């Protein structure tokens, strides 16, 4: 396997919400995440809304200063907020947001939008700006006459192409994709995904792909991690992950996916019926945070939070059910 | 078979804009029988919601214009109804669940107030619309959508409930008094996949228990496959394919249906397909002939000149395409 490009150690991101009896109360959006991302892979980070997957991305981008833990990117510690990071580092780390309608400035045209990163990072001289922008637009298969269009006059798919072009403008090595296609129709999603895959091949990029769509991850990710209430509960190589899902939450997610063919139906875990909702991250239940919804909970789950365990090489799961069997194996 | 509960015949809807008339619906035909669950599938902007809004006549007044078409509810044309008759249809006949539960509920009234209003104006007799009876009905409806502690929920404001709970309240409001037809406009789209699954199971269970008919609007073929008996595939204001759900997935025929199906990422893996070339047309100047022809891989000269009509290929499987 390739060398790690980013290592996240016990990352914590708490937000204060209100004070109760003089003590501040926190939303534990990200609560102790360990994640290693290798060069050239597509890491799929999957979770429901409120699981903290976007907060994780924003913390990596430096939009927040982490409450605790460490982020190491290309051998350098970047656990500080964005304004303290060196410019050269920001150039290597880019993000594409979920909603292209609100992440592109509506009063700028496409040229102005793409010009900004080029100017900030002093990538080309003023005279060459136009040629460079044409080149960037070509990378995402948009014709140069898009340069003077405004975001409002474009379709959702094309807008997202511009967002991707903006992220590519600084020639980064690592791109975070925060649900880049969830606001789009499937036929457009397919186009964007194919383009992202092509760019990843051509430019040797590493992606952290955040989504709630497991079927999409099945097709493009090299590894998948599932997040629930600020913690990762299962992580494995994609093939192993879908062949042998272990965590009860993963099985619940898989069984909830609406599919379009019989073959897919056969792959879904049977007899797992989804119940309950994700609890508020302000009052995380004691013990395992999933025990309220878990069909296989035991008395131990109410008391103790399980730790991450490697059940087979590269397949990690955080559940008491596997802790016990592993303990027996060791004995 | 008996007469359909709802029958839409050759419906055209135009919107007035600064640039002229935006011709969104271009001859939609659709029918639903009693107890049937029908899916209306298509991408964003293809006219699914416009079709269903015209059924309840809640299109934006002054902007929407219906040049042609009939919407028959038990044989009576909804488009020609007087306000009184229309009120009857809305209170007793057809109810609708909207896509965004947060926007469908009024944030300044409690859930209870809003539910009591729905019941009060649903045409109950004087005896039935006593206060204690209304409250009993509301509590029963909340119980039916599996929300614990209904008494407390009635005193809650919508912002105190989660997205899944709000959508369940919307479902409870739609089924609280007996209706014949329920129109659900993407009820799970704004929810997480596990919650969406719960809402869909709940909806199917209730529709079957109460012997209602259901029209399910969705952009997801997977959702339609799990919930419906028959599917209408819609593209740019036209119905392009109609079939029983099992037939449609076993034997999809229209090029658009095929493109849509191949674009869905599969759990079995195998990569992502190319998608469909281009995008939905500009309704101010829709393409002539078949509206799908600029994006269609199989388009020929005839498709540019003539509009294909739905043809029956046996067993109720209908396709609007010259090439099939």
XYZ file of C-alpha atoms in Angstrom:
655
model
C 0.000 0.000 0.000
C 1.033 3.577 -0.583
C 2.323 5.868 2.111
C -0.224 7.699 4.261
C -0.948 11.216 3.049
C -3.028 12.180 6.050
C -3.224 10.772 9.558
C -5.895 11.876 11.999
C -5.251 10.957 15.622
C -8.016 11.072 18.197
C -9.506 14.212 16.658
C -12.087 16.017 18.777
C -14.226 18.967 17.831
C -16.638 20.237 20.485
C -18.890 23.250 20.116
C -20.181 25.041 23.226
C -23.970 25.444 23.111
C -25.256 26.774 26.389
C -24.391 26.852 30.029
C -26.171 24.712 32.535
C -25.420 25.499 36.187
C -22.354 27.511 35.262
C -20.761 24.682 33.286
C -20.613 24.925 29.511
C -22.439 22.224 27.586
C -20.878 20.921 24.395
C -22.028 19.400 21.156
C -19.518 16.657 20.573
C -19.641 16.779 16.792
C -16.431 14.820 16.323
C -15.430 12.758 19.316
C -12.194 10.854 19.001
C -11.749 9.945 15.344
C -8.703 8.005 14.152
C -8.324 7.822 10.421
C -5.441 7.212 8.065
C -5.787 8.097 4.412
C -3.262 6.699 1.943
C -1.953 8.421 -1.118
C -4.045 7.919 -4.245
C -7.065 6.327 -2.608
C -10.719 7.307 -2.417
C -11.764 7.131 1.199
C -15.523 7.017 1.574
C -16.884 8.554 4.770
C -20.537 7.658 5.206
C -23.007 8.733 7.849
C -26.458 10.162 8.471
C -27.001 13.865 8.955
C -25.771 14.909 12.371
C -23.116 12.199 12.508
C -20.310 14.771 12.298
C -18.927 13.883 8.875
C -19.018 17.446 7.568
C -17.554 18.804 10.811
C -14.672 16.372 10.382
C -14.096 17.685 6.866
C -14.275 21.315 7.927
C -11.858 20.689 10.797
C -9.397 19.079 8.398
C -9.774 22.098 6.117
C -8.963 24.359 9.057
C -12.300 26.093 9.327
C -12.304 25.216 13.035
C -9.490 24.814 15.494
C -9.798 21.266 16.863
C -10.631 20.839 20.547
C -8.198 17.966 20.785
C -6.169 15.526 18.729
C -3.872 15.839 15.793
C -4.070 16.076 12.014
C -0.900 15.244 10.135
C -0.835 16.040 6.430
C 2.183 15.138 4.318
C 4.290 14.814 7.437
C 3.303 18.179 8.890
C 1.094 18.851 11.878
C -1.843 20.955 10.716
C -3.930 20.913 13.890
C -4.410 24.637 13.816
C -7.010 26.888 12.294
C -6.697 27.999 8.722
C -5.257 31.464 9.360
C -2.190 29.967 11.034
C -1.494 27.482 8.252
C 1.173 28.229 5.661
C -0.155 29.203 2.253
C 1.685 26.390 0.488
C -0.274 23.909 2.565
C -3.637 25.424 1.755
C -2.784 25.043 -1.888
C -2.469 21.284 -1.507
C -5.719 20.823 0.387
C -9.006 21.722 -1.307
C -12.706 21.117 -0.790
C -15.849 20.846 -2.925
C -19.041 21.665 -1.079
C -22.422 19.991 -1.250
C -24.594 22.733 -2.651
C -23.091 24.523 -5.650
C -25.953 27.018 -5.482
C -24.663 28.492 -2.240
C -20.935 27.849 -2.497
C -20.439 29.943 -5.638
C -20.722 33.711 -5.332
C -23.870 34.645 -7.298
C -22.612 38.134 -8.125
C -19.365 36.908 -9.682
C -19.005 35.338 -13.080
C -17.188 32.061 -13.592
C -13.960 33.801 -14.557
C -13.909 35.785 -11.314
C -14.685 32.660 -9.304
C -11.828 30.711 -10.856
C -9.445 33.647 -10.814
C -9.464 34.054 -7.037
C -7.508 30.894 -6.080
C -5.071 31.555 -8.938
C -4.403 35.058 -7.650
C -4.169 34.111 -3.971
C -1.642 31.385 -4.668
C 0.120 33.407 -7.370
C -0.043 30.524 -9.804
C 0.039 32.431 -13.074
C 0.864 35.914 -14.211
C -1.957 38.293 -15.002
C -1.338 38.020 -18.773
C -1.725 34.256 -18.699
C -4.841 34.246 -16.550
C -7.282 33.787 -19.398
C -5.364 30.910 -20.936
C -5.085 29.170 -17.548
C -8.801 29.537 -16.844
C -9.636 28.112 -20.252
C -7.389 25.189 -19.432
C -9.060 24.620 -16.046
C -12.511 24.759 -17.645
C -11.372 22.174 -20.191
C -10.336 19.836 -17.372
C -13.972 19.687 -16.265
C -15.216 19.541 -19.852
C -16.796 22.984 -19.918
C -16.318 25.143 -22.988
C -14.443 28.496 -22.638
C -17.623 30.486 -23.283
C -18.740 29.611 -19.753
C -16.161 32.118 -18.533
C -18.521 35.076 -18.526
C -21.645 33.274 -17.390
C -23.014 33.744 -13.901
C -23.676 30.731 -11.647
C -27.412 31.501 -11.674
C -27.667 30.944 -15.422
C -26.259 27.430 -15.220
C -27.771 24.069 -14.299
C -26.923 22.365 -10.998
C -24.570 19.898 -12.683
C -22.584 22.577 -14.464
C -22.350 24.630 -11.298
C -20.882 21.666 -9.478
C -18.381 21.276 -12.339
C -17.292 24.867 -11.678
C -16.896 24.082 -7.951
C -14.693 21.158 -8.873
C -12.731 23.335 -11.306
C -12.176 25.868 -8.538
C -10.798 23.154 -6.258
C -8.510 21.938 -9.059
C -7.221 25.415 -9.905
C -4.394 25.298 -7.366
C -3.283 21.833 -8.480
C -3.909 20.181 -5.084
C -2.918 16.686 -3.960
C -5.834 16.096 -1.618
C -9.477 17.018 -2.205
C -12.334 16.694 0.235
C -15.634 16.089 -1.554
C -18.476 16.934 0.813
C -21.539 15.281 -0.749
C -20.746 16.706 -4.188
C -23.665 14.997 -5.916
C -26.393 14.645 -3.323
C -28.223 17.750 -4.576
C -28.221 16.483 -8.162
C -30.236 14.024 -10.242
C -28.852 10.554 -10.859
C -28.148 11.080 -14.550
C -26.074 14.170 -13.719
C -24.527 12.500 -10.696
C -23.199 9.766 -12.976
C -21.487 12.314 -15.191
C -19.849 14.183 -12.296
C -18.669 10.981 -10.643
C -17.088 9.752 -13.861
C -15.301 13.021 -14.285
C -14.026 12.948 -10.701
C -12.708 9.431 -11.217
C -10.971 10.426 -14.437
C -9.330 13.443 -12.790
C -8.235 11.320 -9.867
C -6.477 8.918 -12.244
C -4.875 11.654 -14.314
C -3.605 13.803 -11.490
C -2.921 11.136 -8.858
C -5.309 12.807 -6.442
C -6.447 11.549 -3.063
C -10.108 11.987 -2.222
C -11.930 12.030 1.065
C -15.434 11.430 -0.263
C -18.191 12.306 2.187
C -21.636 11.019 1.396
C -24.716 9.329 2.789
C -25.068 7.087 -0.254
C -23.609 3.642 0.363
C -24.416 2.311 -3.109
C -22.332 5.093 -4.609
C -19.425 4.202 -2.324
C -19.656 0.590 -3.410
C -18.782 1.709 -6.923
C -16.031 4.231 -6.392
C -14.368 4.046 -2.971
C -11.302 1.992 -2.123
C -12.112 2.021 1.586
C -15.285 2.911 3.475
C -15.721 4.279 7.001
C -19.075 4.622 8.724
C -19.586 7.425 11.177
C -22.216 7.587 13.891
C -22.495 10.397 16.459
C -18.985 11.720 16.029
C -17.270 8.351 16.063
C -16.250 5.878 13.412
C -18.009 2.585 14.031
C -16.757 0.465 11.141
C -14.032 0.754 8.552
C -12.869 -1.706 5.886
C -11.811 -2.125 2.268
C -14.838 -1.649 0.041
C -15.123 -5.246 -1.168
C -14.727 -6.691 2.326
C -17.054 -4.040 3.752
C -19.979 -4.956 1.525
C -19.365 -8.688 1.617
C -19.109 -8.851 5.352
C -20.711 -5.902 7.153
C -20.287 -6.394 10.887
C -21.550 -3.442 12.864
C -25.317 -3.522 13.528
C -25.562 0.089 12.359
C -23.892 -0.734 9.055
C -26.365 -3.549 8.524
C -29.255 -1.245 9.327
C -27.984 1.284 6.794
C -27.498 -1.354 4.136
C -30.938 -2.843 4.632
C -32.555 0.600 4.306
C -31.201 1.358 0.829
C -33.860 1.315 -1.886
C -32.434 -0.734 -4.773
C -33.467 -1.358 -8.365
C -32.731 -5.046 -8.975
C -33.126 -8.497 -7.480
C -29.367 -9.114 -7.405
C -28.918 -6.079 -5.210
C -31.797 -7.117 -2.982
C -29.926 -10.371 -2.312
C -26.931 -8.427 -1.010
C -28.859 -6.565 1.644
C -28.718 -7.964 5.167
C -32.058 -9.545 5.986
C -34.240 -9.003 8.994
C -32.676 -5.756 10.107
C -35.468 -3.251 10.425
C -34.420 0.324 10.961
C -35.776 1.888 14.122
C -35.231 5.113 16.013
C -33.375 8.231 15.026
C -29.902 9.599 15.574
C -29.893 11.115 19.100
C -28.868 14.697 19.781
C -25.068 14.998 19.997
C -25.537 17.194 23.081
C -26.838 14.301 25.145
C -24.919 11.349 23.808
C -26.277 8.223 25.488
C -23.895 6.550 27.934
C -22.144 3.373 26.910
C -22.211 2.603 23.206
C -23.849 5.585 21.489
C -25.785 3.268 19.176
C -27.412 1.129 21.889
C -30.757 2.976 21.712
C -31.340 1.727 18.164
C -29.361 -1.489 18.217
C -31.260 -4.754 17.712
C -28.445 -6.792 19.275
C -27.756 -4.764 22.391
C -26.744 -6.421 25.615
C -26.525 -5.119 29.140
C -22.832 -4.299 28.614
C -23.681 -1.831 25.829
C -25.545 0.423 28.276
C -22.490 0.776 30.491
C -19.358 0.687 28.423
C -18.321 2.323 25.208
C -16.660 -0.274 22.980
C -13.192 0.362 21.556
C -12.081 -0.038 17.948
C -10.962 -3.563 17.156
C -9.352 -5.063 14.099
C -11.309 -8.240 13.376
C -9.480 -9.063 10.187
C -6.634 -7.175 8.464
C -7.886 -3.715 7.633
C -11.426 -4.371 8.881
C -12.072 -2.389 12.045
C -15.280 -2.409 14.037
C -16.351 -0.752 17.269
C -18.912 -3.091 18.838
C -19.032 -5.246 21.971
C -20.339 -8.242 20.061
C -16.979 -8.679 18.331
C -14.947 -7.723 21.387
C -16.049 -10.906 23.092
C -15.315 -13.281 20.224
C -11.938 -11.638 19.720
C -11.192 -12.061 23.424
C -11.952 -15.793 23.135
C -9.678 -16.076 20.123
C -6.811 -14.491 21.983
C -7.322 -16.780 24.977
C -61.944 -3.338 -13.649
C -64.033 -0.649 -12.003
C -63.744 3.027 -12.823
C -60.571 4.766 -11.752
C -60.612 7.007 -8.678
C -58.599 9.618 -10.501
C -58.032 10.002 -14.198
C -55.879 12.694 -15.788
C -56.512 13.141 -19.507
C -54.205 15.013 -21.855
C -53.243 17.614 -19.270
C -51.280 20.661 -20.394
C -50.005 23.207 -17.887
C -48.182 26.372 -18.859
C -46.557 28.945 -16.614
C -46.570 32.590 -17.533
C -43.067 34.078 -17.329
C -41.360 37.229 -18.614
C -39.975 35.277 -21.528
C -43.381 33.962 -22.598
C -45.258 30.793 -21.740
C -43.211 28.023 -20.189
C -44.893 24.883 -21.528
C -44.206 22.443 -18.725
C -46.827 19.721 -19.030
C -47.396 18.475 -22.534
C -50.321 16.051 -22.497
C -50.098 13.938 -19.351
C -52.330 10.888 -19.041
C -52.550 9.016 -15.775
C -55.095 6.996 -13.838
C -55.317 5.380 -10.425
C -57.723 2.643 -9.379
C -59.045 2.066 -5.896
C -56.451 0.552 -3.591
C -53.699 0.927 -6.144
C -50.241 2.282 -5.367
C -48.867 4.218 -8.306
C -45.428 5.786 -8.664
C -44.629 8.892 -10.682
C -40.896 8.889 -11.361
C -38.756 11.497 -13.044
C -35.890 13.888 -12.559
C -36.053 17.334 -10.993
C -38.003 19.752 -13.170
C -39.867 17.171 -15.235
C -43.296 18.261 -14.004
C -44.160 15.613 -11.398
C -45.134 18.112 -8.730
C -46.907 20.372 -11.226
C -49.097 17.438 -12.279
C -50.105 16.634 -8.732
C -50.571 20.254 -7.714
C -52.979 20.708 -10.582
C -54.995 17.767 -9.248
C -55.636 19.654 -6.017
C -55.776 22.965 -7.895
C -53.055 24.499 -5.768
C -50.955 25.796 -8.647
C -49.861 29.444 -8.256
C -52.871 31.437 -9.356
C -52.300 33.941 -12.139
C -49.116 32.227 -13.238
C -50.320 28.780 -14.114
C -52.517 28.354 -17.122
C -54.225 25.133 -18.156
C -54.996 25.374 -21.891
C -56.162 21.802 -22.283
C -56.970 18.669 -20.357
C -59.256 17.055 -17.833
C -58.740 15.784 -14.317
C -61.577 13.430 -13.503
C -62.248 12.507 -9.905
C -64.918 9.798 -10.006
C -65.892 11.138 -13.414
C -66.217 14.798 -12.350
C -63.758 17.281 -13.780
C -61.832 18.925 -10.948
C -60.757 21.751 -13.247
C -64.394 22.776 -13.786
C -65.574 22.397 -10.196
C -67.169 25.196 -8.215
C -65.379 26.196 -4.982
C -67.859 24.205 -2.884
C -67.345 20.974 -4.791
C -63.603 21.513 -4.811
C -63.701 21.933 -1.052
C -65.436 18.533 -0.833
C -62.651 16.905 -2.836
C -59.964 18.493 -0.724
C -61.552 17.689 2.627
C -62.885 14.219 1.964
C -61.336 12.893 -1.223
C -57.693 13.648 -1.753
C -54.922 14.580 0.631
C -51.306 15.370 -0.047
C -48.008 15.022 1.795
C -45.363 17.529 0.766
C -41.693 17.090 0.225
C -40.354 19.359 2.914
C -42.023 18.624 6.258
C -40.391 21.669 7.841
C -42.060 23.942 5.299
C -45.422 22.177 5.359
C -46.014 22.825 9.057
C -46.661 26.297 10.399
C -43.891 27.165 12.862
C -46.012 29.456 15.039
C -48.786 27.007 15.924
C -48.505 23.833 17.942
C -48.864 20.501 16.219
C -52.141 20.065 18.101
C -53.688 23.297 16.800
C -52.759 22.395 13.236
C -54.086 18.861 13.509
C -57.346 19.975 15.133
C -57.882 22.419 12.245
C -57.418 19.669 9.697
C -60.011 17.533 11.462
C -62.423 20.405 12.081
C -62.572 21.302 8.393
C -62.715 17.772 7.075
C -66.504 17.762 6.842
C -67.392 15.793 9.958
C -70.932 15.878 11.318
C -71.753 18.192 14.202
C -71.773 15.317 16.647
C -68.363 14.123 15.478
C -66.708 17.519 15.583
C -66.993 17.949 19.327
C -63.721 18.982 20.918
C -63.042 15.760 22.773
C -63.724 13.709 19.649
C -61.326 15.827 17.587
C -58.625 15.331 20.166
C -59.291 11.595 20.255
C -58.933 11.385 16.481
C -55.693 13.378 16.557
C -54.184 11.185 19.254
C -55.215 8.064 17.387
C -53.608 9.350 14.183
C -50.345 10.153 15.960
C -50.328 6.677 17.474
C -50.825 5.199 14.024
C -47.614 6.803 12.796
C -45.724 5.265 15.746
C -44.847 8.389 17.673
C -44.783 7.753 21.400
C -46.456 10.096 23.890
C -49.041 11.740 21.579
C -50.394 14.062 24.285
C -47.017 15.753 24.618
C -46.535 15.941 20.830
C -49.833 17.843 20.468
C -48.417 20.623 22.638
C -45.112 20.775 20.757
C -44.145 23.314 18.142
C -42.770 21.879 14.900
C -39.227 23.069 15.661
C -39.192 20.851 18.733
C -39.525 17.759 16.553
C -36.932 16.051 14.384
C -37.278 15.849 10.593
C -38.542 12.273 10.693
C -41.118 13.145 13.337
C -42.322 16.185 11.392
C -42.842 14.054 8.303
C -44.768 11.539 10.390
C -46.979 14.356 11.682
C -47.631 15.364 8.061
C -48.598 11.785 7.281
C -50.822 11.698 10.369
C -52.578 14.861 9.167
C -53.123 13.374 5.732
C -54.712 10.193 7.072
C -56.481 11.486 10.169
C -59.859 11.430 8.468
C -60.839 8.908 5.834
C -59.591 9.823 2.367
C -59.713 7.938 -0.856
C -56.493 9.046 -2.444
C -53.201 10.076 -0.909
C -50.630 11.973 -2.955
C -47.151 11.758 -1.446
C -44.647 14.184 -2.966
C -41.178 12.778 -2.216
C -41.986 12.198 1.457
C -38.574 10.685 2.219
C -36.273 12.817 0.134
C -35.178 15.253 2.806
C -34.642 12.484 5.356
C -31.781 10.125 6.129
C -31.824 6.702 4.578
C -32.777 4.799 7.752
C -35.521 7.327 8.579
C -36.675 7.334 4.954
C -37.011 3.572 5.124
C -39.142 3.884 8.270
C -41.376 6.568 6.733
C -41.909 4.534 3.570
C -42.760 1.356 5.457
C -45.194 3.327 7.591
C -46.818 4.913 4.565
C -47.264 1.598 2.766
C -48.678 -0.022 5.895
C -51.224 2.745 6.434
C -52.310 2.902 2.805
C -52.884 -0.836 2.743
C -54.682 -0.864 6.085
C -57.025 1.966 5.164
C -57.521 0.742 1.583
C -56.537 4.070 0.138
C -55.043 4.717 -3.266
C -51.563 6.197 -3.347
C -49.710 8.311 -5.859
C -46.065 8.369 -4.906
C -43.974 11.093 -6.516
C -40.277 10.328 -6.396
C -37.072 10.819 -8.318
C -35.694 7.505 -7.089
C -36.492 4.352 -9.024
C -35.439 2.322 -5.985
C -38.081 3.952 -3.801
C -40.755 3.431 -6.457
C -39.793 -0.213 -6.790
C -40.276 -0.843 -3.078
C -43.542 1.020 -2.674
C -45.677 0.804 -5.777
C -47.694 -1.540 -8.004
C -47.417 0.465 -11.186
C -44.975 3.153 -12.344
C -45.300 6.150 -14.639
C -41.950 7.423 -15.890
C -42.055 11.091 -16.715
C -39.681 13.192 -18.795
C -40.059 16.916 -19.560
C -43.823 17.036 -19.080
C -44.590 13.785 -20.896
C -45.279 10.308 -19.638
C -42.750 8.206 -21.543
C -43.356 4.761 -20.080
C -46.025 3.061 -17.979
C -45.766 -0.465 -16.635
C -46.399 -2.681 -13.672
C -43.468 -2.234 -11.287
C -42.122 -5.748 -11.806
C -42.397 -5.425 -15.627
C -40.659 -2.082 -15.676
C -37.587 -3.360 -13.870
C -37.527 -6.671 -15.720
C -38.041 -5.136 -19.135
C -37.479 -1.382 -19.335
C -38.047 -0.122 -22.894
C -37.894 3.633 -23.265
C -34.365 5.000 -23.811
C -34.904 7.467 -20.979
C -35.918 4.729 -18.522
C -32.874 2.723 -19.591
C -30.585 5.711 -19.107
C -32.078 6.455 -15.715
C -31.727 2.848 -14.570
C -28.114 2.616 -15.662
C -27.263 5.874 -13.881
C -28.273 4.527 -10.476
C -25.194 3.326 -8.566
C -25.661 -0.354 -7.779
C -24.881 -2.167 -4.548
C -23.416 -4.971 -6.645
C -20.634 -2.635 -7.760
C -19.302 -2.521 -11.305
C -18.661 1.197 -11.557
C -20.843 4.122 -12.503
C -22.454 4.450 -15.928
C -21.969 7.435 -18.177
C -25.230 9.156 -17.270
C -27.556 10.750 -19.806
C -26.070 13.311 -22.160
C -27.336 16.894 -21.816
C -30.012 18.170 -19.503
C -33.732 18.768 -19.236
C -34.948 21.182 -21.967
C -35.860 24.816 -21.630
C -39.652 24.835 -21.380
C -39.879 28.239 -23.035
C -38.606 26.693 -26.257
C -39.068 22.945 -25.868
C -37.652 20.792 -28.664
C -40.159 19.739 -31.297
C -41.220 16.154 -31.828
C -40.219 13.876 -28.981
C -38.966 16.092 -26.162
C -36.267 13.555 -25.344
C -34.684 13.502 -28.798
C -31.767 15.914 -28.128
C -30.557 13.563 -25.378
C -31.581 10.268 -26.944
C -28.907 7.895 -28.281
C -31.416 6.314 -30.654
C -33.026 9.447 -32.101
C -33.816 9.475 -35.838
C -35.326 12.117 -38.107
C -38.883 11.082 -37.263
C -38.287 11.787 -33.540
C -37.460 15.407 -34.362
C -40.639 15.978 -36.316
C -43.385 13.958 -34.711
C -44.390 13.505 -31.103
C -44.639 9.818 -30.156
C -47.794 8.821 -28.273
C -48.108 6.108 -25.669
C -48.602 2.724 -27.342
C -49.750 -0.366 -25.500
C -47.394 -3.320 -25.938
C -49.659 -5.675 -24.044
C -50.267 -6.225 -20.351
C -50.589 -2.498 -19.686
C -46.950 -1.829 -20.597
C -47.056 1.446 -22.549
C -44.172 3.277 -24.189
C -43.994 6.587 -26.039
C -41.164 5.919 -28.466
C -40.940 5.172 -32.193
C -37.876 2.983 -31.803
C -39.398 0.377 -29.485
